[in-house]
C-alpha atoms as one frame of an Amber mdcrd trajectory, in Angstrom:
protein
  18.532 -68.232-186.592  16.450 -64.749-186.338  19.142 -63.176-184.241  21.600
 -63.631-187.255  19.722 -60.883-189.140  20.354 -58.240-186.337  24.058 -59.526
-186.222  24.573 -59.152-190.045  23.084 -55.539-189.837  25.497 -54.598-187.007
  28.496 -56.124-188.920  27.636 -53.840-191.884  27.331 -50.659-189.495  30.798
 -51.567-188.029  32.283 -51.841-191.351  30.978 -48.563-192.369  32.388 -46.983
-189.233  35.661 -48.454-189.910  35.733 -47.310-193.484  34.477 -43.935-192.643
  37.274 -43.421-190.006  39.818 -44.689-192.395  38.629 -42.177-195.046  38.770
 -39.409-192.480  42.150 -40.208-191.103  44.108 -41.404-194.092  46.437 -39.394
-196.404  46.694 -35.664-196.798  43.800 -33.156-196.800  44.336 -32.210-200.412
  40.784 -33.335-201.040  39.836 -32.695-197.446  36.298 -31.548-198.034  35.447
 -34.586-200.152  37.069 -36.992-197.696  35.398 -35.197-194.798  31.961 -35.398
-196.414  32.350 -39.023-197.377  33.430 -39.880-193.930  30.751 -38.057-192.268
  28.158 -39.576-194.582  29.583 -43.037-193.744  29.322 -42.322-190.030  25.711
 -41.207-190.477  24.753 -44.200-192.591  26.490 -46.522-189.970  24.402 -44.838
-187.069  21.170 -45.302-189.231  22.040 -48.922-189.762  22.545 -49.407-186.055
  19.274 -47.998-185.108  17.617 -50.166-187.797  19.288 -53.261-186.236  17.958
 -52.139-182.703  14.473 -51.757-184.225  14.622 -55.151-185.739  15.941 -56.723
-182.524  12.600 -55.540-180.892  10.726 -57.916-183.065  10.041 -61.512-181.943
  10.814 -64.696-183.731   7.572 -66.434-185.069   7.866 -70.145-185.344   4.976
 -72.273-184.395   1.679 -70.882-183.305   1.978 -69.702-179.757   0.355 -67.332
-177.214   1.203 -63.718-177.321  -0.923 -62.643-174.257  -4.237 -62.369-172.416
  -6.793 -59.632-172.732  -9.382 -59.169-169.959 -12.206 -56.653-169.701 -13.955
 -54.667-166.835 -16.915 -52.602-167.668 -16.709 -48.851-166.509 -19.760 -47.472
-168.181 -22.007 -48.092-171.160 -19.535 -48.887-174.099 -16.509 -48.065-171.941
 -14.106 -50.675-170.671 -10.955 -50.974-168.608  -8.803 -53.415-170.428  -5.718
 -55.254-169.088  -3.318 -56.946-171.382  -0.763 -59.167-170.208   1.858 -60.444
-172.587   3.629 -63.698-172.930   6.466 -62.412-170.479   3.966 -61.565-167.875
   4.156 -57.814-168.285   0.824 -56.032-167.991  -0.621 -52.838-169.420  -4.101
 -51.149-168.729  -6.001 -49.084-171.261  -9.404 -47.719-171.627 -11.454 -48.810
-174.625 -14.598 -47.272-176.046 -17.163 -49.199-178.237 -18.594 -52.663-178.468
 -15.744 -54.806-179.958 -12.052 -54.881-179.612  -9.116 -55.702-181.881  -5.375
 -56.432-181.342  -2.875 -55.767-184.402   0.615 -56.859-184.719   3.321 -55.708
-187.430   4.861 -58.807-189.165   8.125 -58.901-191.213   8.014 -61.906-193.598
  11.499 -62.638-194.936  11.854 -63.773-198.573  14.259 -65.314-201.061  17.653
 -66.602-199.505  16.463 -65.511-195.872  13.854 -68.210-195.893  16.094 -70.861
-197.377  18.640 -70.228-194.405  15.656 -71.185-192.127  14.898 -67.642-190.629
  11.264 -67.440-189.465   9.062 -64.299-189.992   9.051 -61.808-186.948   6.460
 -59.812-185.232   5.903 -57.038-182.755   2.650 -56.302-181.115   1.259 -52.986
-182.408  -2.033 -51.482-181.118  -5.242 -52.330-179.296  -8.305 -50.559-180.504
 -12.191 -50.497-179.929 -14.936 -50.299-182.441 -18.689 -49.508-182.112 -21.348
 -51.861-183.809 -23.293 -49.096-185.437 -22.066 -46.619-188.058 -23.645 -43.721
-186.202 -21.750 -44.388-183.005 -18.545 -44.769-185.070 -19.074 -41.225-186.357
 -20.075 -39.365-183.413 -18.717 -41.158-180.321 -15.298 -41.418-178.816 -12.846
 -43.499-180.514  -9.957 -45.383-178.846  -6.627 -46.801-180.091  -3.641 -47.575
-177.765   0.001 -48.411-178.829   1.154 -51.832-177.242   4.709 -51.674-178.375
   6.583 -49.301-180.580  10.007 -48.265-181.881  12.223 -46.506-179.192  14.926
 -45.700-181.496  13.584 -43.083-184.015  13.861 -45.631-186.835  10.826 -47.607
-188.043  11.924 -50.477-190.353   8.443 -51.669-190.831   7.242 -48.273-192.091
  10.209 -48.035-194.169   9.607 -51.294-195.895   5.816 -50.435-196.386   6.838
 -47.182-198.081   8.029 -49.044-201.078   5.362 -49.302-203.861   6.695 -52.861
-204.657   7.802 -55.400-202.146  11.454 -55.536-201.528  13.143 -58.813-202.751
  14.112 -59.988-199.250  11.266 -58.817-196.846   7.665 -57.744-196.972   5.879
 -55.829-194.043   2.369 -56.841-193.442  -0.421 -56.334-190.700  -1.583 -59.246
-188.774  -4.876 -58.638-187.026  -7.255 -60.436-184.790 -10.861 -60.448-185.735
 -12.981 -57.851-183.909 -14.680 -59.629-180.850 -17.148 -58.470-178.363 -16.147
 -56.492-175.200 -18.113 -57.886-172.194 -17.703 -57.417-168.418 -15.535 -60.101
-167.007 -14.658 -61.534-170.377 -10.997 -63.097-170.820  -9.462 -63.907-174.184
  -6.104 -65.504-175.145  -4.507 -64.000-178.218  -2.246 -66.402-180.334  -0.205
 -65.784-183.424   0.777 -67.827-186.322   2.225 -67.161-189.800  -1.297 -66.052
-190.995  -1.816 -63.574-188.182  -3.462 -63.175-184.840  -6.270 -65.326-183.357
  -8.215 -64.548-180.202 -10.002 -67.417-178.264 -12.388 -67.201-175.148 -10.864
 -68.336-171.884 -13.965 -68.019-169.588 -17.721 -68.233-169.720 -18.307 -64.418
-170.065 -16.301 -64.352-173.294 -17.858 -67.553-174.739 -21.346 -66.238-173.947
 -20.490 -62.833-175.544 -19.273 -64.514-178.715 -22.303 -66.843-178.868 -24.463
 -63.733-178.539 -22.632 -61.851-181.099 -22.419 -64.517-183.684
């Protein structure tokens, strides 16, 4: 059902292209400037809607709780780690994180009103991986690290657009889903899962379990 949203947006864009072309090509040019302006605005709006559709399509449907990837750590130096993130499709990325703890964030679009009644589930896109120091002094003076996991490639960011409204739109809300900060440890491996309430990280090996036990 989630792909229906992208399809509907694309239909609106095609309608605007058709209508804009009709305005530009129909009748005489007695009101040429006005017709030309309206037509060009229609084409511009249609292009923007197409880019919105492409950005929305980059989000994934969120049904039941499921795994979004695995995070593993290799210590390079004190409070410095090489992090490998492998997503649910098996695509891996490597980053360097500084600090004592890590966190993964996701952007979530939660549909409201009739979209919920149509059975359309919330959508998500992984956003960023960041490190954090335990002490306030380290946070102030030591190097910080935040890495983009996935982002818009189309110049349009519908999530930020929705967040820009002071009040929630009647059909969609844009929220962050973040895993709790967890300790980084040499050799530790965590699985990250997502549900309607956000992200949850679970230890997959003894190093991660030991790090959690010591941290708690």
